[in-house]
Each structure stands twice: as structure tokens, then as C-alpha cells.
């Protein structure tokens, strides 16, 4: 026999013609082998030889060739061995019983052997599947990037399913990334719309994977515990139908394994980014607080020492008093510059907002209080509607915004000028205006003045680094708002701030005005 | 003569604070660490403590917390702008007021005097309390008048005013106010205090945008000053 071992494919498959030929050949060989022994051998022993052929054929070729061998065996036995020889006729009627038993035994043997063979095949198949899955799981567990997952999956699918695969994953925003040149070998360009449709189809957990088949390609969602991470495209080969139940189960397991690996890689990336971010933030915060401490401490000492010298006042010569005052004033001014620079650095390095719901009136009031001395020569009016909604903001930062705007107005308008603060709700935002009746802003500089180190037309005359308005813009922008400056028709500058109008939190019943 | 304890690690700052206080005829004791500060506080029995928030062996809030275990003396903390969280932690721990560096001597002395007055008055009499703008509050009779006219306050507004009056001169954090007026379960709802304060100012202040006695400590809380 040229094929001593059974082929390792499904014994239930449709048998091929050569298998039947081998069955007939087996019967013929047995007949030839037994013929010379006919005078010496009992007929019952010859029957045994034919049954042996059936067993061998059933083991090697399966049920149907074995059935053919059984039938041909009975026929050959009748024709060549049962008297009268070379005729199908029988002299002794009891041989009919022999034929019947021989056929029945042959068929039963054919059936049992074939089933045994089928079971052995299934066991081997299962073992191969679990080995494959085990290897895939092991490879995937070591994968630390999406590319490595694809590298592990591609050969596995080729080996286990004889299929080509393409894995499409979602980006940070949850959008499926389909590269322009995405091609599933042999199937042309990828149907991106179909892939997206599969991705968004939401399934309750535990439900079987839906398969969408288009143009011979299976679209399988990579459903991980948290969410669907992408789509796996599978182009099955013709010889291995993926639709078979056993294959389906394995396919689903593989897809789940890949989905979990993708999710793990995603979270590893997220965790790594978070660590890097935290490290960066920690470093910046440490640096900033060290810097601010080292700048403030000497300033506090200079200012405090100058002022306490002043306490001794009368004992000092008059000229010294003026010098002490100069030291004090310069220390104060330097302190303000340092504060502005630190504010700017903090805002630029990504400040963490301590946002709470605030009434605007209180913040404006606090800023007015902080700059009362500076504004003593100006007339400031605050006209806020009493029903203005609360604003969700970091009060200390918004206070800086108003302090800087008021300082700016005090610096660039002559004494006696009026400063007006108004607010209103305008198309979904709170619009706050700080209006003065001073000389206004130089034409063409309306946007420029918010840049750092920009000091406007009066730059030569006034002091300061020009950080005030840059801080204003940074504060408004971290709150998701916008600020712009323009000249009023009647003259003077108008600073308009738009802050997003949120959904204010509910108030306890007892704080409402209406309670008795 | 009053005794003042200053806990601050910068010698230059200690030097001028000491000088200014001594000019006011106060006796000053110095400490550079929390540990030393607590020992000095126990030994010298000061009438007031000035504490820096950034000390080499810990946070000023820790000092306040430990001190409050056995002493009720007023505590003034020194902090830097932008350290609101640290400031609030110190106030919540029981500090009475804060000064932002760099600070002027005049301002510091004013705060120290106000806190000393407060601790003397704490014995308390039942006379009606005077506030700016001719506002009077009689806590016992539960009445508030402005220029002689009675002002109607809701029960919550009255509780808020009473809470601030009871702690007049001190900075009360939003957390402390909400706990006292609304109850501990509202501690995170600090906007209650701000909205209620807005109503109170409209009823009692001449110009609610420029409060004369219901003062805002931005990002921290409120302070009521008595006339």
C-alpha cells in the first residue's frame, strides 16, 4: 500500500473515486491471495480474510469505501469460492445465511471503524486547535504594540484557518483608522464604510459575534471588555469553510483574544502617557514653586525691612526717609512683576483650574477692592444685572483678569476717567465688558495688545513688562472663553470677554430668595 | 505686654517682623521649625502666633492642627499667592487669618491688632454689634437693622450672618461656612454660601460690588469686620 496512514482531513468529507478503487483492489488482492489455498482452507476462514479487508479499508478510507468492500467481498466470495465455482449460483442454500451474516458483519465493522476514526480525527483536531490558541495567547500576552499583535495574528490565521487577515484599530478618539492603501491581499481595497458599520453595531455582552460578509470577506468586531476596539477582516480560503460550527467557535475565541490584547496594549499606552504627563507636571510645579519661593522671600525681606525702618521715622534724617520709600516702592513694583511672570508661567505650563460656581459680582468686587488705591482717581461703575447666572470658573484667576484689566485702564486713561463694567447673557455665553472713556487703543493694535511684552502706544511712558493683558487672554482661554479689545464709537477702549454659560447647579430650597 | 510667637524659617523675615512688633511694645519669640515652634508655644504661652506655611519640617497647617489640640490663641499664617489650597488647609485646620507675601508692615500690624482685639473681646457681651453702613445686629433678639430700619433676612441669611459675626475678623473658608450654616453633608456645595452672601450684601451693603464689611477673600472664603 502506498499510503500506510490515513490522511488527516475530515473523515466525513465526500470520499474520492480513488478510495473506492483502493477498496475494490483490496478485495481483488484478497481473492488472488486466497485462491491457491481454496482446497486446503475452510470457507469460513476465507470469510475472515474478506472481513479483514473491510476493517483495513474502513480504517484507511472511511465508511463508504468500506461498504463497497463489504459488498464486493460477499460477491467475490460467492463467485470464486462457494460451489459451484465461477458462478453466483449456490448449491447449498445455507450459504445464503453465510452471505447475509458476512455482509451485515462487514457493514457493522465498516460503521464502527469509521466512527472510531472520526473520533480520533476530532480529538487530534481539538488538540491542534488548543495548541494553536495557546500559542496565540502566549504570543499576544507578550505583545506591547499593535504591530506585534498583527504580527502574531497573521501567521496564526494562515495556519489555523488558511485565511488572510487585516486588523483595523480605532484611534484615540474612537474613530476607526482605515489607511488609504489598506488592501486585503487578493480581495482588493477595504470597504471602509462596512468596517465602520460593524464597529458601531453595539452588542450586549455575551452575544455571539455577528459576521458581516461582503465580497467574500468576513468583518468581525474586536469586542473587548471595555468597548469595541476595531474590526478584523478575514478572507477565508476555499478549502477551509469558516462557517463550520467548530471553526466558528475557535474563530470567535481568537478574535476575543486579539481584542483583549488590543485593549491591554491601549491601556498600557494610556498608563505610560499618564506617567510621563504626571512626571512633567510634577517637575514644572516643583520648579515653579521653588522659583516663586526664592523670588518672593528676598522681596518680602526687602519690603518688610524698608517699612520697619520707616517705623523709626522721626529718628532718621529727612533724606533717608525718601530713600527708604524708594526702596519700598521699587520692591513693591518688582514684586508685582514677579507675580505677573509667575502667573504667566503657571498659565502657560497648564494650570489646574479650581473651578467652582461663582457670582460675577463678588469677583469684580474683590478685584476693585484689591486695586482701590490705584483707582482712587477714577470713577468705576459696576452695572451687573441682578439675575446674571453663576459662572463656573477659578475665582482667583478671574480676579486676576479683572485686576489686570483695571490696572490697564488705570494706567492708560487720565485721572478722572470713567470705567464701566457691564455683563449680559448673549447667545449662550456670558459677555462681560470693561469700558473706559480714555484715549482708546491705537488703530491696528486691537489684537496685538494681548501679546506678551506688548506695551502699546504709551509703552515709552509707562512701566511694566506688558504681561497684564497677555495674562488676561491666557486666563480667559483656559476657561474656554475669548477676549477682544476695540474702540468705542464715542471713544475709549472696550474689552469684551466671553465666558461659556454652563448649567448652574441646583440651589438648596432654603437659600432661595423666596423662602419666608 | 503681649507675647507673639513667630514660626518662620527665613531669618530675614523673622528679623523685620520682630523689629516691627517690638516697636509696638510686644515681646517676640522666634522658631524656625514646626517642632521648635510647638515647644516655644508650650513654654512661652504666646498670645498670638505668626506661622509661615512652608516650613522645612512640614506644612504650616500641621503646626496649626497640633497647636489647636491644646491652644485657642489666634494664628496668622503667611502664604504666597497661588497657594490657595495650602492657605485653605491652614484656615480649615483652625488658623484665623492669612497674609500674602510680600506683605507690608502696616498691613501685618493691623491684622495682628485685629486678632488680638478679637481674642480679648471673645469673652463677649450681649450688646448689639455694629457694622459699617450703620448696620446693627442683635444676636440675642435675632434682629438686624440698617439705619434704624429693621431688615428682613431669611433664616439661612440670618444663620450666615450670625456665623460670620461670631467669627468677626477671622477668615472663614467656604467649607467652614457651609458646614456651620447648611450642615456637614453640604460641605462641597460652596456655591450655596456665595449665592446666599450675594443676597445678604444686597440687603445690607451700600454697594454690593464694593462691600464695606462683608468682605470677600477670593478663592478662600469670607471675613466680616465689625465697625
XYZ file of C-alpha atoms in Angstrom:
743
model
C 0.000 0.000 0.000
C 1.403 3.333 -0.908
C -0.475 5.242 1.818
C 0.006 3.458 5.090
C -1.511 6.285 7.162
C -4.896 7.930 6.838
C -4.878 11.482 5.544
C -5.535 13.979 8.298
C -8.598 15.607 6.981
C -12.224 15.259 7.903
C -13.236 11.589 7.510
C -16.790 12.748 6.946
C -15.856 14.515 3.754
C -17.167 13.070 0.484
C -14.872 10.154 -0.442
C -12.922 10.432 -3.683
C -13.002 7.880 -6.511
C -9.506 6.511 -5.824
C -10.724 5.488 -2.371
C -13.334 3.212 -3.949
C -10.741 1.874 -6.375
C -8.487 1.002 -3.410
C -11.436 -0.795 -1.805
C -12.098 -2.884 -4.923
C -8.366 -3.545 -5.329
C -8.201 -4.793 -1.748
C -10.987 -7.258 -2.405
C -9.313 -8.394 -5.654
C -5.963 -8.874 -3.907
C -7.564 -10.978 -1.165
C -9.281 -13.117 -3.799
C -5.991 -13.655 -5.622
C -4.174 -14.408 -2.406
C -6.784 -16.905 -1.189
C -7.414 -18.724 -4.480
C -4.424 -21.110 -4.312
C -5.444 -22.118 -0.782
C -9.025 -22.938 -1.700
C -8.553 -26.740 -1.445
C -6.896 -26.558 1.978
C -8.647 -23.664 3.701
C -12.101 -23.891 5.245
C -14.541 -21.476 3.575
C -15.214 -19.913 6.999
C -11.552 -18.791 7.189
C -11.759 -17.205 3.761
C -14.769 -15.209 5.019
C -12.479 -13.939 7.792
C -9.960 -12.689 5.210
C -12.675 -10.669 3.458
C -13.804 -9.180 6.755
C -10.211 -8.221 7.461
C -10.147 -6.312 4.174
C -13.291 -4.419 5.233
C -11.632 -3.418 8.524
C -8.493 -2.212 6.748
C -10.466 -0.259 4.125
C -12.713 1.295 6.783
C -9.669 2.390 8.786
C -7.872 3.830 5.780
C -10.678 5.252 3.636
C -13.787 5.570 5.757
C -17.299 4.310 5.745
C -18.355 4.318 2.110
C -15.326 2.588 0.554
C -15.620 0.011 3.355
C -19.267 -0.584 2.477
C -18.217 -1.139 -1.135
C -15.510 -3.538 0.063
C -18.093 -5.462 2.126
C -20.480 -5.832 -0.821
C -17.692 -6.739 -3.262
C -16.241 -9.143 -0.725
C -19.546 -11.032 -0.451
C -19.830 -11.099 -4.246
C -16.223 -12.296 -4.729
C -16.619 -14.971 -2.038
C -19.783 -16.227 -3.723
C -18.275 -16.156 -7.210
C -14.816 -17.560 -6.579
C -15.133 -19.826 -3.557
C -18.701 -21.071 -2.910
C -19.540 -24.106 -5.098
C -20.336 -24.055 -7.890
C -17.176 -22.017 -8.564
C -17.238 -19.083 -11.031
C -20.949 -18.672 -10.709
C -23.188 -16.629 -8.444
C -25.487 -19.595 -8.082
C -25.263 -21.620 -4.825
C -25.893 -25.320 -4.393
C -26.260 -25.258 -0.642
C -28.961 -22.842 0.476
C -27.293 -22.395 3.898
C -24.607 -20.268 2.199
C -27.225 -17.559 1.782
C -27.137 -17.240 5.584
C -23.325 -17.011 5.409
C -23.608 -14.189 2.850
C -26.158 -12.322 4.902
C -24.096 -12.568 8.135
C -20.917 -11.716 6.232
C -22.486 -8.607 4.709
C -24.061 -7.498 7.968
C -20.824 -8.013 9.907
C -18.910 -6.154 7.185
C -21.274 -3.208 7.324
C -21.201 -3.033 11.120
C -17.403 -3.199 11.126
C -17.274 -0.523 8.441
C -19.500 1.725 10.513
C -17.727 1.227 13.846
C -14.243 1.592 12.423
C -15.237 4.699 10.553
C -16.698 6.234 13.706
C -13.608 5.436 15.720
C -11.551 7.061 13.042
C -13.787 10.117 13.059
C -13.445 10.483 16.813
C -9.694 10.127 16.684
C -9.612 12.800 13.996
C -11.752 15.144 16.063
C -9.547 14.676 19.108
C -6.459 15.470 17.061
C -8.219 18.455 15.600
C -9.180 19.771 19.028
C -5.685 19.275 20.308
C -4.299 21.179 17.374
C -6.802 23.969 17.947
C -6.000 24.309 21.607
C -2.275 24.218 20.918
C -2.794 26.942 18.326
C -4.882 29.026 20.710
C -2.381 28.512 23.479
C 0.436 29.687 21.257
C -1.591 32.665 20.071
C -2.476 33.604 23.647
C 1.157 33.321 24.688
C 2.383 35.428 21.790
C -0.335 38.025 22.359
C 0.368 38.256 26.064
C 3.894 39.344 25.228
C 2.800 41.913 22.652
C 3.397 45.519 23.660
C 2.325 47.250 20.473
C -0.466 46.980 17.938
C 2.061 45.960 15.290
C 3.172 42.997 17.368
C -0.443 41.892 17.711
C -0.874 41.954 13.947
C 2.413 40.067 13.552
C 1.185 37.371 15.921
C -2.280 37.113 14.405
C -1.397 36.929 10.724
C 0.578 33.631 10.740
C -1.868 32.117 13.192
C -4.850 32.710 10.947
C -2.925 31.469 7.940
C -2.057 28.253 9.805
C -5.330 27.536 11.552
C -7.857 28.781 9.033
C -5.802 29.136 5.899
C -7.139 32.696 5.913
C -5.628 36.129 5.395
C -6.451 38.789 7.957
C -6.247 42.529 8.282
C -6.724 44.248 11.657
C -8.140 47.785 11.681
C -7.963 49.617 15.003
C -9.534 52.729 16.487
C -7.513 55.856 17.239
C -7.551 57.856 20.495
C -10.910 59.395 19.633
C -12.517 56.013 18.995
C -12.564 56.528 15.219
C -11.684 53.535 13.087
C -8.466 54.148 11.174
C -8.671 52.828 7.627
C -5.448 53.668 5.778
C -5.884 54.822 2.172
C -3.811 51.933 0.961
C -5.474 49.288 3.136
C -5.722 46.222 0.951
C -6.623 42.714 1.984
C -4.399 40.644 -0.290
C -6.411 39.085 -3.065
C -9.599 40.958 -2.215
C -8.817 44.463 -3.269
C -9.360 47.651 -1.284
C -11.082 47.533 2.086
C -14.708 48.629 2.307
C -14.217 51.325 4.964
C -17.923 52.061 5.365
C -18.704 48.436 6.011
C -15.919 48.237 8.591
C -17.246 51.337 10.391
C -20.774 49.934 10.351
C -19.554 46.733 12.004
C -17.659 48.750 14.598
C -20.597 50.810 15.794
C -23.041 47.950 15.936
C -23.372 47.580 19.654
C -23.882 44.158 21.126
C -24.892 43.178 24.601
C -22.048 41.275 26.264
C -22.064 37.542 25.798
C -23.835 37.682 22.479
C -22.340 35.802 19.584
C -20.251 37.742 17.163
C -22.175 38.956 14.214
C -20.482 38.250 10.954
C -20.924 40.546 8.092
C -19.818 39.112 4.865
C -19.143 41.296 1.878
C -17.335 40.220 -1.239
C -16.161 37.023 0.426
C -14.588 38.915 3.331
C -15.761 38.426 6.906
C -15.925 41.538 9.104
C -15.549 40.685 12.768
C -15.742 43.351 15.519
C -12.870 43.209 18.036
C -15.066 43.401 21.085
C -13.053 43.838 24.283
C -14.482 44.131 27.812
C -14.489 47.950 27.780
C -15.535 48.622 24.226
C -15.106 47.543 20.625
C -11.506 48.300 19.735
C -11.530 47.701 15.991
C -12.527 45.358 13.199
C -10.830 42.198 11.976
C -11.187 41.432 8.281
C -10.860 37.784 7.379
C -10.567 36.385 3.877
C -11.150 32.629 4.236
C -9.650 30.222 1.755
C -11.968 27.965 -0.234
C -10.656 24.744 1.245
C -11.488 25.645 4.868
C -15.045 26.854 5.283
C -15.092 29.123 8.311
C -18.816 28.721 8.685
C -18.446 25.291 10.299
C -19.525 25.401 13.932
C -16.300 24.057 15.388
C -14.308 26.535 13.338
C -16.687 29.351 14.275
C -16.107 28.779 17.960
C -12.367 28.801 17.534
C -12.555 31.881 15.351
C -14.567 33.722 17.978
C -12.114 32.773 20.682
C -9.211 34.042 18.589
C -10.969 37.305 17.867
C -11.727 37.762 21.573
C -8.079 37.082 22.420
C -6.910 39.660 19.912
C -9.476 42.187 21.154
C -8.300 41.767 24.748
C -4.672 42.108 23.649
C -5.508 45.307 21.761
C -7.283 46.680 24.810
C -4.381 45.771 27.070
C -1.930 47.496 24.722
C -4.233 50.529 24.691
C -4.271 50.790 28.471
C -0.538 50.199 28.692
C -0.107 53.167 26.345
C -2.553 55.273 28.353
C -0.791 54.428 31.607
C 2.610 55.248 30.108
C 1.369 58.588 28.790
C -0.194 59.401 32.150
C 3.067 58.657 33.944
C 5.052 60.841 31.557
C 2.473 63.615 31.891
C 2.439 63.409 35.679
C 6.211 63.456 35.840
C 6.298 66.531 33.625
C 3.644 68.283 35.664
C 5.310 67.436 38.942
C 8.614 68.790 37.679
C 7.026 72.021 36.463
C 5.132 72.513 39.708
C 8.239 71.884 41.798
C 10.272 74.234 39.653
C 7.642 76.967 39.733
C 7.103 76.807 43.465
C 10.847 76.771 44.123
C 11.243 79.755 41.818
C 8.374 81.663 43.378
C 9.633 80.947 46.888
C 13.155 82.068 46.033
C 11.903 85.256 44.402
C 9.316 86.179 46.987
C 11.355 85.609 50.100
C 14.011 88.286 49.390
C 11.303 90.683 48.160
C 9.347 90.189 51.367
C 12.503 90.796 53.372
C 13.397 93.973 51.433
C 9.883 95.371 51.631
C 9.457 94.467 55.272
C 12.871 95.796 56.273
C 12.283 99.087 54.441
C 8.917 99.503 56.113
C 10.178 98.690 59.560
C 12.965 101.241 59.131
C 10.221 103.713 58.421
C 8.684 102.937 61.789
C 11.743 104.557 63.352
C 10.764 107.557 61.213
C 11.488 110.669 63.254
C 14.942 109.456 64.246
C 16.120 109.409 60.617
C 17.325 112.345 58.515
C 14.676 113.505 56.033
C 16.700 112.430 53.004
C 16.910 108.871 54.294
C 13.142 108.662 54.562
C 12.821 109.371 50.860
C 15.419 106.710 50.078
C 13.600 104.163 52.219
C 10.354 104.976 50.445
C 12.080 104.453 47.108
C 13.371 101.048 48.244
C 9.901 100.121 49.388
C 8.183 101.250 46.188
C 10.709 99.524 43.941
C 10.411 96.328 45.965
C 6.641 96.508 45.588
C 6.867 97.067 41.871
C 9.360 94.237 41.440
C 7.022 92.064 43.470
C 4.187 92.802 41.069
C 6.375 91.969 38.085
C 7.414 88.702 39.675
C 3.790 87.842 40.399
C 2.838 88.546 36.798
C 5.677 86.473 35.455
C 4.826 83.596 37.761
C 1.147 83.862 36.778
C 2.085 83.735 33.118
C 4.425 80.780 33.636
C 1.754 78.940 35.598
C -0.905 79.611 32.955
C 1.402 78.547 30.149
C 2.505 75.351 31.838
C -1.076 74.127 32.024
C -2.707 75.359 35.199
C -5.132 73.115 37.036
C -8.391 75.050 37.381
C -10.100 75.085 40.759
C -13.459 75.682 39.116
C -16.496 76.460 41.202
C -19.764 78.277 40.620
C -19.192 81.944 41.306
C -21.283 85.093 41.228
C -19.519 87.601 38.970
C -20.318 90.487 41.300
C -18.176 89.032 44.050
C -15.134 88.545 41.805
C -15.416 92.028 40.341
C -15.864 93.389 43.854
C -12.751 91.617 45.052
C -10.700 92.980 42.126
C -11.970 96.509 42.814
C -11.001 96.106 46.462
C -7.530 94.891 45.508
C -6.876 97.940 43.269
C -8.845 100.534 45.222
C -5.789 102.743 45.772
C -4.775 102.669 42.126
C -8.317 103.545 41.004
C -8.893 106.281 43.560
C -8.751 108.972 40.868
C -11.109 107.104 38.517
C -14.870 106.670 38.634
C -15.677 102.987 38.420
C -19.282 101.884 37.955
C -20.378 98.278 38.100
C -23.704 97.550 36.393
C -24.403 93.830 36.554
C -27.938 92.510 36.049
C -29.194 91.041 39.333
C -30.289 87.810 37.623
C -26.910 87.126 35.990
C -26.266 83.367 36.209
C -23.345 81.951 38.186
C -20.137 81.338 36.241
C -18.127 78.158 36.590
C -14.586 79.406 36.941
C -11.464 79.583 39.046
C -12.216 82.682 41.122
C -8.580 83.568 41.803
C -7.745 83.531 38.089
C -10.808 85.519 37.034
C -9.998 88.004 39.775
C -6.504 88.365 38.206
C -8.236 89.000 34.893
C -10.208 91.936 36.325
C -7.278 93.216 38.367
C -5.167 93.325 35.213
C -7.914 94.956 33.142
C -8.469 97.570 35.843
C -4.731 98.199 36.179
C -4.535 98.552 32.434
C -7.391 101.055 32.441
C -5.873 102.981 35.348
C -2.520 103.111 33.586
C -3.716 104.164 30.125
C -6.504 106.621 30.970
C -6.039 110.051 32.547
C -7.180 110.689 36.111
C -10.908 111.389 36.322
C -11.792 108.943 33.563
C -14.790 106.678 33.943
C -14.533 102.885 33.897
C -17.709 100.883 33.359
C -18.152 97.180 33.992
C -21.238 95.548 32.461
C -22.348 91.997 31.786
C -25.121 90.269 29.881
C -26.056 86.845 28.587
C -25.606 86.896 24.815
C -26.152 83.862 22.578
C -25.217 81.157 25.005
C -22.316 82.964 26.640
C -21.764 85.464 29.400
C -20.417 88.627 27.839
C -18.579 90.967 30.198
C -17.420 94.402 29.073
C -14.907 96.738 30.681
C -15.385 100.116 29.051
C -13.378 103.286 29.624
C -13.598 106.775 28.134
C -9.859 107.254 27.799
C -7.859 107.729 24.597
C -8.679 104.242 23.333
C -6.418 101.784 21.586
C -4.120 102.689 18.720
C -5.641 101.588 15.420
C -4.469 98.188 14.226
C -3.208 97.237 17.679
C -6.507 95.821 18.951
C -5.352 92.196 18.694
C -1.665 92.907 19.255
C -2.070 94.229 22.784
C -2.797 90.736 24.113
C 0.629 89.537 23.042
C 3.313 89.152 25.648
C 5.691 92.059 26.183
C 3.476 94.392 24.122
C 3.155 97.814 25.745
C 1.021 99.816 23.354
C 1.479 103.413 22.229
C 2.268 104.624 25.720
C 4.923 101.952 26.158
C 7.652 104.507 26.419
C 5.943 106.325 29.264
C 4.580 103.539 31.409
C 6.302 100.827 33.326
C 5.637 97.126 33.254
C 6.517 94.200 31.090
C 3.286 94.206 29.103
C 2.248 90.895 30.627
C -1.050 92.095 32.089
C -3.233 91.671 29.018
C -1.413 88.510 27.946
C -2.377 87.065 31.326
C -5.964 88.202 30.721
C -6.064 86.325 27.439
C -4.484 83.211 28.954
C -6.971 83.234 31.856
C -9.959 83.597 29.540
C -8.659 80.897 27.229
C -8.126 78.312 29.972
C -11.790 78.905 30.827
C -12.807 78.188 27.240
C -13.704 81.808 26.509
C -12.404 84.626 24.366
C -11.359 88.233 24.870
C -11.038 91.095 22.417
C -10.428 94.790 22.522
C -11.872 97.542 20.360
C -12.534 101.248 20.410
C -15.984 102.506 21.314
C -17.712 104.836 18.859
C -17.755 107.564 21.468
C -14.047 106.999 22.117
C -12.329 104.922 24.750
C -11.431 101.272 24.880
C -13.864 98.359 25.229
C -12.602 94.991 26.442
C -15.165 92.246 25.780
C -14.850 88.905 27.482
C -16.996 85.929 26.566
C -17.168 83.074 29.021
C -19.153 79.897 28.358
C -22.536 79.738 30.050
C -22.707 76.447 31.912
C -25.526 74.628 33.595
C -25.521 76.104 37.123
C -26.006 73.575 39.909
C -29.331 73.428 41.731
C -29.687 75.517 44.858
C -30.991 74.243 48.150
C -34.543 75.416 48.774
C -33.567 77.392 51.854
C -31.056 79.638 50.041
C -33.591 80.988 47.583
C -34.774 84.471 47.995
C -38.384 83.383 48.116
C -38.304 81.498 51.387
C -40.177 83.112 54.301
C 2.738 93.196 77.328
C 1.659 90.716 74.648
C 3.758 87.745 73.661
C 3.986 86.859 69.989
C 5.457 83.658 68.567
C 6.792 83.740 65.032
C 7.439 80.438 63.259
C 9.313 81.177 60.030
C 12.417 79.603 58.502
C 13.714 82.758 56.771
C 15.851 84.710 59.231
C 15.490 87.998 57.297
C 11.707 87.865 57.503
C 11.835 86.966 61.211
C 14.156 89.902 61.796
C 11.901 92.631 60.417
C 8.707 91.130 61.789
C 10.360 91.048 65.199
C 11.537 94.641 64.824
C 8.083 95.881 63.831
C 6.350 94.037 66.655
C 8.863 95.191 69.243
C 8.257 98.769 68.122
C 4.631 98.067 69.101
C 5.841 97.005 72.562
C 5.242 93.331 72.056
C 7.564 90.559 73.141
C 8.598 88.273 70.300
C 9.771 84.644 70.371
C 11.179 83.018 67.266
C 11.192 79.476 65.915
C 12.376 78.164 62.549
C 10.691 74.762 62.536
C 7.333 73.262 63.461
C 8.931 71.183 66.179
C 10.669 74.158 67.798
C 7.537 76.272 67.287
C 5.375 73.850 69.234
C 7.901 73.737 72.065
C 8.046 77.554 72.191
C 4.249 77.758 72.090
C 4.045 75.402 75.074
C 6.781 77.168 77.034
C 6.095 80.837 76.347
C 2.303 80.721 76.227
C 2.124 83.384 73.489
C -0.994 85.484 72.882
C -0.704 85.092 69.120
C 1.274 83.038 66.613
C 2.503 84.075 63.159
C 3.221 80.955 61.103
C 4.776 80.549 57.670
C 3.066 77.899 55.564
C 6.237 76.492 54.034
C 8.458 75.231 56.837
C 11.395 72.835 56.496
C 9.816 70.084 58.600
C 6.274 70.257 57.252
C 3.295 72.327 56.319
C 2.181 75.249 58.462
C -1.259 73.618 58.528
C 0.253 70.741 60.532
C 1.521 73.233 63.091
C -1.933 74.812 63.381
C -3.611 71.430 63.720
C -1.265 70.353 66.518
C -1.448 73.717 68.255
C -5.255 73.665 68.164
C -5.168 70.443 70.169
C -4.454 72.449 73.303
C -4.485 76.164 72.491
C -7.051 78.637 71.160
C -4.646 81.566 70.577
C -5.157 83.457 67.311
C -2.958 82.252 64.440
C -1.934 84.401 61.469
C -0.432 82.436 58.571
C 1.993 83.791 55.976
C 1.476 82.401 52.490
C 2.317 83.024 48.873
C -0.197 83.880 46.177
C -1.226 80.870 44.145
C -1.062 78.594 47.168
C -4.791 78.838 47.824
C -5.118 75.132 48.630
C -2.414 75.363 51.289
C -3.960 78.517 52.687
C -7.415 76.928 52.888
C -5.954 73.835 54.565
C -4.363 76.032 57.250
C -7.583 78.000 57.794
C -9.656 74.820 57.937
C -7.180 73.493 60.493
C -8.015 76.480 62.693
C -5.846 79.419 61.592
C -7.624 82.764 61.922
C -6.214 84.920 59.144
C -3.562 84.997 56.461
C -1.148 87.440 54.873
C 0.139 87.053 51.344
C 3.873 87.531 50.765
C 5.231 90.049 50.099
C 3.264 91.967 52.720
C 3.588 95.430 54.178
C 4.370 96.030 57.823
C 1.324 98.257 58.225
C -0.953 95.526 56.975
C 0.680 92.957 59.211
C 0.372 95.117 62.315
C -3.282 95.849 61.504
C -4.036 92.136 61.251
C -2.178 91.377 64.462
C -4.039 94.114 66.351
C -7.393 92.984 64.968
C -6.762 89.391 66.027
C -5.619 90.472 69.497
C -8.729 92.628 69.917
C -10.838 89.730 68.806
C -9.368 87.371 71.359
C -9.890 89.940 74.122
C -13.481 90.513 73.062
C -14.136 86.801 72.784
C -15.329 86.932 76.409
C -18.208 88.752 74.796
C -21.067 90.926 75.967
C -24.611 90.870 74.699
C -24.632 94.392 73.261
C -25.815 94.786 69.636
C -22.941 94.519 67.167
C -22.104 97.454 64.938
C -21.090 97.097 61.317
C -20.219 99.593 58.597
C -23.052 101.496 56.923
C -24.973 101.764 60.205
C -25.901 98.083 60.230
C -26.654 96.621 63.649
C -27.228 93.060 64.637
C -28.719 91.896 67.902
C -27.887 88.212 68.014
C -29.933 87.530 71.132
C -33.057 89.224 69.763
C -32.377 87.832 66.278
C -32.874 91.238 64.657
C -30.881 93.170 62.073
C -31.372 96.870 61.457
C -29.912 99.206 58.870
C -30.024 102.925 59.624
C -32.558 102.158 62.289
C -34.907 100.242 59.972
C -35.392 96.571 60.519
C -34.143 94.397 57.637
C -35.896 91.156 56.825
C -33.490 88.238 56.452
C -34.396 84.664 55.558
C -33.439 82.085 58.210
C -30.450 80.966 56.108
C -29.240 84.521 55.566
C -29.535 85.152 59.282
C -27.575 81.995 60.087
C -24.859 83.017 57.617
C -24.611 86.499 59.119
C -24.608 85.092 62.647
C -21.867 82.629 61.728
C -19.681 85.423 60.320
C -20.417 87.735 63.230
C -19.485 85.032 65.715
C -16.148 84.800 63.902
C -15.798 88.506 63.150
C -12.313 89.447 61.982
C -11.438 85.843 61.128
C -11.287 84.475 57.606
C -13.936 81.778 57.324
C -13.433 79.298 54.478
C -16.383 78.316 52.310
C -16.109 74.847 53.785
C -16.370 76.094 57.368
C -19.295 78.374 56.500
C -21.282 75.740 54.631
C -20.695 73.190 57.388
C -21.928 75.574 60.017
C -24.879 77.113 58.158
C -26.111 74.243 55.955
C -24.655 71.211 57.714
C -21.724 68.851 57.147
C -23.374 66.990 54.265
C -23.271 70.174 52.162
C -19.555 70.755 52.702
C -18.770 70.505 48.969
C -21.584 72.863 47.921
C -19.645 76.064 48.451
C -21.744 77.955 45.904
C -24.598 77.947 48.453
C -22.526 80.280 50.586
C -21.687 82.552 47.643
C -25.270 82.877 46.442
C -26.575 83.484 49.945
C -23.821 86.057 50.518
C -24.898 87.862 47.353
C -28.418 88.193 48.768
C -27.127 89.301 52.131
C -24.939 92.018 50.574
C -27.828 93.329 48.512
C -29.843 93.731 51.699
C -27.137 95.130 53.965
C -24.340 96.707 51.909
C -24.403 100.196 50.446
C -22.775 98.961 47.228
C -22.818 95.135 46.964
C -19.961 95.277 44.431
C -17.783 97.156 46.956
C -18.682 95.525 50.263
C -17.716 97.516 53.345
C -17.941 94.774 55.981
C -18.960 91.512 54.259
C -15.541 91.081 52.645
C -14.505 88.512 50.063
C -11.255 86.606 50.425
C -11.133 85.476 46.832
C -10.918 81.727 46.322
C -10.827 81.209 50.089
C -13.946 82.473 51.845
C -15.322 85.499 53.678
C -14.426 87.797 56.504
C -16.770 90.084 58.412
C -15.315 93.192 60.004
C -17.075 94.954 62.848
C -17.048 98.718 62.972
